[in-house]
Short mmCIF file of C-alpha atoms and ligand atoms in Angstrom, two decimals:
data_model
loop_
_atom_site.label_atom_id
_atom_site.label_comp_id
_atom_site.label_asym_id
_atom_site.label_seq_id
_atom_site.Cartn_x
_atom_site.Cartn_y
_atom_site.Cartn_z
CA UNK N 1 55.06 -1.46 -136.79
CA UNK N 2 55.77 2.23 -136.57
CA UNK N 3 58.13 1.70 -133.64
CA UNK N 4 60.07 -1.03 -135.43
CA UNK N 5 60.81 1.11 -138.49
CA UNK N 6 61.83 3.97 -136.20
CA UNK N 7 64.27 1.70 -134.36
CA UNK N 8 65.73 0.48 -137.61
CA UNK N 9 66.28 4.11 -138.63
CA UNK N 10 68.02 4.95 -135.38
CA UNK N 11 70.30 1.92 -135.64
CA UNK N 12 71.22 2.79 -139.22
CA UNK N 13 72.17 6.36 -138.27
CA UNK N 14 74.34 5.04 -135.44
CA UNK N 15 76.19 2.69 -137.83
CA UNK N 16 76.99 5.48 -140.29
CA UNK N 17 78.40 7.76 -137.63
CA UNK N 18 80.41 4.95 -136.02
CA UNK N 19 82.32 4.29 -139.24
CA UNK N 20 83.63 7.82 -139.69
CA UNK N 21 83.19 11.59 -139.34
CA UNK N 22 84.56 11.69 -135.76
CA UNK N 23 84.51 15.50 -135.91
CA UNK N 24 80.73 15.50 -136.17
CA UNK N 25 79.01 15.48 -132.79
CA UNK N 26 77.45 12.05 -132.48
CA UNK N 27 74.03 12.33 -130.93
CA UNK N 28 73.35 8.59 -131.14
CA UNK N 29 76.53 7.50 -129.40
CA UNK N 30 75.90 10.09 -126.67
CA UNK N 31 72.32 8.95 -126.22
CA UNK N 32 71.42 8.07 -122.64
CA UNK N 33 70.61 4.39 -122.24
CA UNK N 34 69.38 2.14 -119.41
CA UNK N 35 72.01 -0.31 -118.14
CA UNK N 36 72.86 -2.90 -115.49
CA UNK N 37 69.30 -3.59 -114.37
CA UNK N 38 68.80 0.09 -113.57
CA UNK N 39 66.98 2.93 -115.28
CA UNK N 40 68.30 6.33 -114.23
CA UNK N 41 65.82 9.23 -114.23
CA UNK N 42 66.31 12.85 -113.19
CA UNK N 43 63.99 14.62 -110.72
CA UNK N 44 64.40 18.36 -111.25
CA UNK N 45 62.10 20.42 -109.04
CA UNK N 46 63.03 23.43 -106.91
CA UNK N 47 63.14 22.65 -103.22
CA UNK N 48 64.05 26.25 -102.39
CA UNK N 49 63.35 29.75 -103.80
CA UNK N 50 60.14 31.45 -104.88
CA UNK N 51 58.45 28.43 -106.50
CA UNK N 52 59.84 25.97 -103.93
CA UNK N 53 56.42 26.32 -102.28
CA UNK N 54 54.83 24.28 -105.07
CA UNK N 55 57.77 22.43 -106.67
CA UNK N 56 58.67 20.68 -103.45
CA UNK N 57 55.30 18.89 -103.65
CA UNK N 58 55.99 17.91 -107.29
CA UNK N 59 59.24 16.32 -106.17
CA UNK N 60 57.30 14.35 -103.53
CA UNK N 61 54.62 13.16 -105.99
CA UNK N 62 57.33 12.05 -108.46
CA UNK N 63 59.29 10.14 -105.80
CA UNK N 64 56.10 8.49 -104.54
CA UNK N 65 55.35 7.11 -108.03
CA UNK N 66 58.97 5.94 -108.46
CA UNK N 67 58.83 4.14 -105.11
CA UNK N 68 55.49 2.51 -106.00
CA UNK N 69 56.96 1.20 -109.25
CA UNK N 70 60.11 -0.12 -107.53
CA UNK N 71 58.10 -1.70 -104.70
CA UNK N 72 56.04 -3.54 -107.32
CA UNK N 73 59.18 -5.03 -108.93
CA UNK N 74 60.40 -2.17 -111.13
CA UNK N 75 59.95 -2.09 -114.90
CA UNK N 76 60.47 -5.57 -116.34
CA UNK N 77 62.66 -6.25 -113.32
CA UNK N 78 64.73 -3.06 -113.73
CA UNK N 79 64.78 -0.59 -110.85
CA UNK N 80 64.15 3.11 -111.35
CA UNK N 81 67.01 5.14 -109.87
CA UNK N 82 65.98 8.76 -109.24
CA UNK N 83 68.70 11.39 -109.26
CA UNK N 84 67.34 14.43 -107.44
CA UNK N 85 68.62 17.97 -108.02
CA UNK N 86 67.44 21.30 -106.54
CA UNK N 87 67.59 24.10 -109.15
CA UNK N 88 66.49 26.67 -106.51
CA UNK N 89 63.81 28.44 -108.65
CA UNK N 90 66.54 29.85 -110.91
CA UNK N 91 66.34 29.23 -114.69
CA UNK N 92 70.14 29.28 -115.18
CA UNK N 93 70.55 26.67 -112.42
CA UNK N 94 67.79 24.61 -114.05
CA UNK N 95 69.82 24.52 -117.27
CA UNK N 96 73.02 23.61 -115.43
CA UNK N 97 71.35 20.79 -113.44
CA UNK N 98 69.54 19.50 -116.54
CA UNK N 99 72.89 19.26 -118.35
CA UNK N 100 74.34 17.33 -115.42
CA UNK N 101 71.40 14.88 -115.42
CA UNK N 102 71.40 14.33 -119.18
CA UNK N 103 75.09 14.51 -120.09
CA UNK N 104 76.80 13.51 -116.82
CA UNK N 105 74.36 11.06 -115.25
CA UNK N 106 72.94 9.83 -118.60
CA UNK N 107 69.34 9.77 -117.34
CA UNK N 108 66.94 8.47 -120.02
CA UNK N 109 64.30 11.00 -118.94
CA UNK N 110 63.96 13.89 -116.52
CA UNK N 111 60.77 14.79 -114.63
CA UNK N 112 60.76 18.43 -113.81
CA UNK N 113 59.90 22.06 -113.27
CA UNK N 114 56.99 24.35 -112.62
CA UNK N 115 57.53 27.68 -114.38
CA UNK N 116 57.65 28.05 -118.13
CA UNK N 117 60.77 30.16 -117.64
CA UNK N 118 62.55 27.09 -116.26
CA UNK N 119 61.15 24.81 -118.97
CA UNK N 120 62.38 27.20 -121.67
CA UNK N 121 65.79 27.25 -119.94
CA UNK N 122 66.22 23.46 -120.03
CA UNK N 123 64.71 22.87 -123.47
CA UNK N 124 67.97 23.27 -125.47
CA UNK N 125 69.64 20.62 -123.27
CA UNK N 126 66.95 18.06 -124.13
CA UNK N 127 66.71 19.01 -127.81
CA UNK N 128 70.47 18.93 -128.38
CA UNK N 129 70.88 15.46 -126.80
CA UNK N 130 67.53 14.11 -128.03
CA UNK N 131 66.55 13.40 -124.43
CA UNK N 132 63.05 13.60 -122.87
CA UNK N 133 61.67 16.13 -120.38
CA UNK N 134 58.39 15.25 -118.63
CA UNK N 135 56.66 18.52 -117.72
CA UNK N 136 53.63 18.25 -115.38
CA UNK N 137 52.64 21.90 -115.13
CA UNK N 138 49.77 23.83 -116.67
CA UNK N 139 51.37 26.16 -119.19
CA UNK N 140 50.72 28.65 -122.00
CA UNK N 141 51.06 26.32 -125.01
CA UNK N 142 52.71 27.62 -128.19
CA UNK N 143 55.42 24.97 -127.93
CA UNK N 144 55.83 21.86 -130.04
CA UNK N 145 58.97 20.03 -128.98
CA UNK N 146 59.52 16.35 -129.62
CA UNK N 147 61.69 16.34 -126.51
CA UNK N 148 58.95 17.23 -124.01
CA UNK N 149 55.98 15.17 -122.79
CA UNK N 150 53.44 17.74 -121.57
CA UNK N 151 51.03 16.37 -118.96
CA UNK N 152 49.60 19.63 -117.54
CA UNK N 153 46.78 21.70 -119.00
CA UNK N 154 47.15 24.20 -121.87
CA UNK N 155 44.95 27.34 -122.14
CA UNK N 156 42.00 25.74 -123.94
CA UNK N 157 41.82 23.11 -121.19
CA UNK N 158 41.59 25.70 -118.40
CA UNK N 159 39.86 28.65 -120.02
CA UNK N 160 37.33 27.40 -122.59
CA UNK N 161 34.70 26.68 -119.94
CA UNK N 162 36.00 29.05 -117.26
CA UNK N 163 35.84 32.42 -119.03
CA UNK N 164 32.21 32.09 -120.27
CA UNK N 165 31.24 30.79 -116.82
CA UNK N 166 32.84 33.82 -115.10
CA UNK N 167 31.20 36.26 -117.51
CA UNK N 168 27.83 34.65 -117.00
CA UNK N 169 28.08 34.55 -113.20
CA UNK N 170 29.97 37.77 -112.41
CA UNK N 171 30.16 40.06 -115.43
CA UNK N 172 32.32 41.17 -118.33
CA UNK N 173 34.89 43.49 -116.74
CA UNK N 174 38.18 41.68 -116.04
CA UNK N 175 41.36 42.88 -114.28
CA UNK N 176 44.33 40.76 -115.43
CA UNK N 177 47.15 40.37 -112.92
CA UNK N 178 50.10 38.05 -113.55
CA UNK N 179 53.74 37.41 -112.73
CA UNK N 180 56.07 38.96 -115.26
CA UNK N 181 57.13 36.17 -117.63
CA UNK N 182 55.94 34.24 -120.64
CA UNK N 183 53.27 32.05 -119.00
CA UNK N 184 50.95 34.79 -117.65
CA UNK N 185 51.35 36.87 -120.83
CA UNK N 186 50.32 34.04 -123.15
CA UNK N 187 47.46 32.93 -120.86
CA UNK N 188 46.21 36.52 -120.83
CA UNK N 189 46.51 36.68 -124.59
CA UNK N 190 44.13 33.70 -124.78
CA UNK N 191 41.84 35.18 -122.11
CA UNK N 192 41.60 38.48 -124.03
CA UNK N 193 40.62 36.64 -127.22
CA UNK N 194 37.91 34.75 -125.36
CA UNK N 195 36.65 37.91 -123.68
CA UNK N 196 36.54 39.73 -126.99
CA UNK N 197 34.34 37.00 -128.46
CA UNK N 198 32.01 37.34 -125.43
CA UNK N 199 31.82 41.15 -125.57
CA UNK N 200 33.99 41.45 -122.44
CA UNK N 201 36.36 44.21 -121.39
CA UNK N 202 39.85 44.28 -119.83
CA UNK N 203 40.03 47.18 -117.35
CA UNK N 204 43.74 46.66 -116.67
CA UNK N 205 46.52 44.20 -117.49
CA UNK N 206 49.40 44.24 -115.06
CA UNK N 207 52.52 42.17 -114.37
CA UNK N 208 54.57 41.97 -111.17
CA UNK N 209 58.06 40.48 -110.76
CA UNK N 210 58.36 36.79 -109.81
CA UNK N 211 58.38 36.56 -106.01
CA UNK N 212 56.55 39.92 -105.66
CA UNK N 213 54.87 40.20 -102.26
CA UNK N 214 53.63 43.80 -101.93
CA UNK N 215 50.23 44.17 -103.62
CA UNK N 216 48.87 47.37 -102.03
CA UNK N 217 49.19 49.46 -105.20
CA UNK N 218 47.64 46.65 -107.27
CA UNK N 219 44.75 46.45 -104.80
CA UNK N 220 44.24 50.22 -104.96
CA UNK N 221 44.03 50.02 -108.75
CA UNK N 222 41.60 47.09 -108.50
CA UNK N 223 39.41 49.12 -106.14
CA UNK N 224 39.30 52.12 -108.43
CA UNK N 225 38.73 50.19 -111.68
CA UNK N 226 35.92 48.06 -110.17
CA UNK N 227 36.26 44.89 -112.25
CA UNK N 228 33.77 42.03 -111.97
CA UNK N 229 36.59 39.46 -111.97
CA UNK N 230 40.29 39.56 -111.05
CA UNK N 231 41.91 37.05 -113.40
CA UNK N 232 45.12 35.93 -111.71
CA UNK N 233 48.15 34.20 -113.16
CA UNK N 234 50.61 35.19 -110.43
CA UNK N 235 52.66 32.17 -109.32
CA UNK N 236 54.55 30.83 -106.30
CA UNK N 237 54.82 32.88 -103.10
CA UNK N 238 52.98 35.78 -104.78
CA UNK N 239 49.72 33.78 -104.82
CA UNK N 240 49.81 33.67 -101.03
CA UNK N 241 50.64 37.38 -100.66
CA UNK N 242 47.95 38.50 -103.15
CA UNK N 243 45.16 36.54 -101.45
CA UNK N 244 46.12 37.60 -97.94
CA UNK N 245 46.35 41.28 -98.92
CA UNK N 246 43.07 41.14 -100.85
CA UNK N 247 41.39 39.84 -97.67
CA UNK N 248 43.16 42.34 -95.40
CA UNK N 249 41.91 45.14 -97.71
CA UNK N 250 38.32 44.04 -97.00
CA UNK N 251 37.45 43.13 -100.61
CA UNK N 252 34.57 40.69 -101.06
CA UNK N 253 34.93 37.52 -103.19
CA UNK N 254 31.16 37.37 -103.66
CA UNK N 255 31.25 40.71 -105.50
CA UNK N 256 34.71 40.68 -107.11
CA UNK N 257 36.28 37.20 -106.96
CA UNK N 258 39.72 36.18 -108.04
CA UNK N 259 39.64 33.64 -110.84
CA UNK N 260 42.95 31.82 -110.98
CA UNK N 261 44.71 29.26 -113.13
CA UNK N 262 47.49 28.80 -110.58
CA UNK N 263 45.90 28.64 -107.11
CA UNK N 264 45.81 25.05 -105.90
CA UNK N 265 45.27 23.31 -102.55
CA UNK N 266 49.00 23.76 -102.04
CA UNK N 267 48.95 27.59 -102.10
CA UNK N 268 45.69 27.55 -100.14
CA UNK N 269 47.40 25.52 -97.39
CA UNK N 270 50.20 28.12 -97.30
CA UNK N 271 47.90 31.17 -97.16
CA UNK N 272 45.24 29.63 -94.86
CA UNK N 273 41.77 28.64 -96.08
CA UNK N 274 40.11 31.88 -94.91
CA UNK N 275 42.15 33.94 -97.40
CA UNK N 276 41.20 31.65 -100.29
CA UNK N 277 37.53 31.04 -99.50
CA UNK N 278 35.11 32.13 -102.22
CA UNK N 279 37.73 32.48 -104.99
CA UNK N 280 37.74 30.26 -108.10
CA UNK N 281 40.20 28.03 -109.91
CA UNK N 282 39.87 26.11 -113.15
CA UNK N 283 41.98 22.93 -113.44
CA UNK N 284 41.67 19.25 -114.42
CA UNK N 285 42.15 17.95 -110.88
CA UNK N 286 41.12 18.81 -107.34
CA UNK N 287 41.98 16.78 -104.26
CA UNK N 288 38.29 16.18 -103.44
CA UNK N 289 37.71 14.42 -106.78
CA UNK N 290 35.89 11.15 -106.20
CA UNK N 291 37.43 8.16 -107.95
CA UNK N 292 39.07 4.95 -106.71
CA UNK N 293 42.34 6.06 -108.36
CA UNK N 294 42.26 9.38 -106.53
CA UNK N 295 41.42 7.79 -103.20
CA UNK N 296 44.46 5.54 -103.62
CA UNK N 297 46.69 8.48 -104.68
CA UNK N 298 45.66 10.74 -101.79
CA UNK N 299 46.01 7.94 -99.21
CA UNK N 300 49.43 6.90 -100.55
CA UNK N 301 50.64 10.52 -100.65
CA UNK N 302 49.58 11.16 -97.05
CA UNK N 303 51.01 7.85 -95.87
CA UNK N 304 54.37 8.67 -97.48
CA UNK N 305 54.65 12.41 -96.81
CA UNK N 306 52.37 13.18 -93.84
CA UNK N 307 48.69 13.33 -93.03
CA UNK N 308 48.59 17.12 -93.26
CA UNK N 309 49.82 17.13 -96.90
CA UNK N 310 47.59 18.00 -99.88
CA UNK N 311 47.53 16.83 -103.48
CA UNK N 312 46.71 19.26 -106.30
CA UNK N 313 46.52 19.86 -110.05
CA UNK N 314 50.28 19.88 -110.60
CA UNK N 315 51.24 17.12 -108.18
CA UNK N 316 48.67 14.79 -109.79
CA UNK N 317 50.30 14.92 -113.27
CA UNK N 318 53.72 14.75 -111.57
CA UNK N 319 52.53 11.43 -110.16
CA UNK N 320 50.71 9.97 -113.17
CA UNK N 321 53.42 10.90 -115.68
CA UNK N 322 55.86 8.54 -113.93
CA UNK N 323 53.29 5.76 -114.35
CA UNK N 324 52.95 6.75 -118.03
CA UNK N 325 56.73 6.49 -118.30
CA UNK N 326 56.52 2.98 -116.82
CA UNK N 327 53.80 1.92 -119.28
CA UNK N 328 55.94 3.14 -122.18
CA UNK N 329 59.23 1.66 -120.99
CA UNK N 330 57.83 -1.76 -120.18
CA UNK N 331 57.11 -2.21 -123.89
CA UNK N 332 60.84 -1.93 -124.68
CA UNK N 333 63.60 -4.51 -124.50
CA UNK N 334 66.16 -3.45 -121.82
CA UNK N 335 68.85 -2.72 -124.43
CA UNK N 336 66.38 -0.50 -126.36
CA UNK N 337 65.55 1.87 -123.50
CA UNK N 338 66.67 5.27 -124.83
CA UNK N 339 64.86 8.64 -124.89
CA UNK N 340 63.75 8.33 -128.56
CA UNK N 341 62.37 4.82 -128.09
CA UNK N 342 60.55 5.94 -124.93
CA UNK N 343 59.05 8.87 -126.90
CA UNK N 344 57.73 6.52 -129.59
CA UNK N 345 56.31 4.16 -126.96
CA UNK N 346 54.52 6.92 -125.01
CA UNK N 347 52.59 8.20 -128.03
CA UNK N 348 48.92 7.37 -127.52
CA UNK N 349 49.48 5.87 -124.04
CA UNK N 350 46.34 5.94 -121.89
CA UNK N 351 45.99 5.65 -118.13
CA UNK N 352 43.35 5.80 -115.40
CA UNK N 353 44.80 8.80 -113.57
CA UNK N 354 43.36 10.18 -110.32
CA UNK N 355 41.49 12.87 -112.38
CA UNK N 356 40.07 10.34 -114.89
CA UNK N 357 41.08 8.51 -118.06
CA UNK N 358 43.90 10.46 -119.74
CA UNK N 359 45.79 9.99 -123.01
CA UNK N 360 49.03 11.31 -124.50
CA UNK N 361 48.21 12.81 -127.87
CA UNK N 362 50.48 11.05 -130.40
CA UNK N 363 50.74 14.19 -132.55
CA UNK N 364 51.55 16.91 -130.02
CA UNK N 365 52.79 14.89 -126.99
CA UNK N 366 50.34 16.94 -124.90
CA UNK N 367 47.67 15.21 -122.79
CA UNK N 368 43.89 14.87 -123.03
CA UNK N 369 42.53 16.05 -119.65
CA UNK N 370 39.28 16.69 -117.71
CA UNK N 371 38.64 20.45 -117.05
CA UNK N 372 36.80 21.46 -113.90
CA UNK N 373 35.79 24.72 -112.17
CA UNK N 374 35.93 24.89 -108.39
CA UNK N 375 35.53 27.34 -105.51
CA UNK N 376 37.97 27.41 -102.60
CA UNK N 377 36.50 26.70 -99.18
CA UNK N 378 37.67 27.92 -95.78
CA UNK N 379 38.70 24.37 -94.82
CA UNK N 380 41.44 24.46 -97.48
CA UNK N 381 39.69 22.20 -99.99
CA UNK N 382 37.76 23.14 -103.14
CA UNK N 383 34.13 22.57 -104.01
CA UNK N 384 33.92 21.37 -107.61
CA UNK N 385 31.13 23.28 -109.40
CA UNK N 386 31.44 22.00 -112.97
CA UNK N 387 33.22 19.02 -114.55
CA UNK N 388 33.59 18.45 -118.28
CA UNK N 389 31.58 15.52 -119.57
CA UNK N 390 34.47 14.23 -121.69
CA UNK N 391 38.25 14.44 -121.84
CA UNK N 392 39.38 17.51 -123.74
CA UNK N 393 41.85 17.62 -126.61
CA UNK N 394 44.98 19.66 -125.80
CA UNK N 395 45.33 22.51 -128.32
CA UNK N 396 48.69 24.13 -127.60
CA UNK N 397 48.19 26.58 -130.50
CA UNK N 398 44.54 27.43 -129.79
CA UNK N 399 45.39 31.15 -129.59
CA UNK N 400 47.14 30.98 -132.98
CA UNK N 401 44.61 29.92 -135.62
CA UNK N 402 46.20 28.18 -138.56
CA UNK N 403 49.05 26.67 -136.54
CA UNK N 404 49.07 23.22 -135.03
CA UNK N 405 51.54 20.85 -133.39
CA UNK N 406 51.86 17.55 -135.27
CA UNK N 407 54.17 14.57 -135.19
CA UNK N 408 56.17 16.28 -137.96
CA UNK N 409 56.47 19.46 -135.88
CA UNK N 410 54.69 22.80 -136.03
CA UNK N 411 52.61 23.17 -139.19
CA UNK N 412 50.69 26.02 -140.77
CA UNK N 413 47.26 24.70 -141.74
C1 LIG W 501 53.87 28.11 -115.61
O1 LIG W 501 54.82 28.92 -115.63
N1 LIG W 501 53.74 27.26 -116.61
C2 LIG W 501 52.93 28.09 -114.50
#
């Protein structure tokens, strides 16, 4: 019912613009649309540069899902055609490639990116053309765009159980170390609020440039401030360098562990399991998760990309969001497949993902997920220590009481 009245509205706007006002930019006539038995989608993950280490695996998970859908007959008989671009871990190149995919190639959706810096860089492209960006990465929240489907965790879904658990098991003194951009700063903002409510203390808050690989002065400061927990939101190559240098400095994870929101099986494979062992991560998915859906995902991923490859908490949403896209698009008539109709159809979509039963929140376009806490093992896998008993509502404005993301946009309660 809701979708039908929306479609009527879109058609009416198109008719008005078509009869005049040629000087006004016509969003509806420029709207990307599926055609000729094909549905073009963009795949925008860095294959090179500082976050290539993780984004390359997001590209692989996305292509695997696209191939599965095509092998099973496509979407109502239409094939998905992926157009792959490498934005090389550079926000300006992300924006340029996004423009090419949306304006030039007329993709009806783009699956992409790891860092929030790159998501912020492409956002105007999607908002201006009313296109759809499918973002699989954990991020800081505080965004409410009707042009993004957010399938990764927001702070309440990674920290609500993690911070009290760390305080209880290790103590109240935290050292916050992050890469220098919006994501770590907002996550730390949330962490500080949680710590404050638990009587905790931040002994230092420090940011290093993206791609930073020399942590000796950070480690000296950690030694002298003697925190109970090192709360890490460094990303990309820096995760590997920080863990290796922590180990080389002879620090002990049993006394002063790193608690990370960004260290997955992927970074652990790059640094070697010994450097990761004994440190903690909170996320909705770990490769060892036991479910028929995850067994199928892991087996298919290894079959397609190599037996030595790992899956992790950003590749899993990269994979399931393509299947969510399929579920939404198969409800539409071929001539109706445009970004706004896909957005309407994805609202409230549910799926048995490898991590569990997930749902796209119809108000915020963020996803209900299953938080877990796990400890890295020397064999490169994680041991899951706690799992939430229910899916958890995404609250992208949890750090900003009074604000919430609704279907009508950001509102002040
Ligand atoms: C991130 O930048 N959202 C990890």
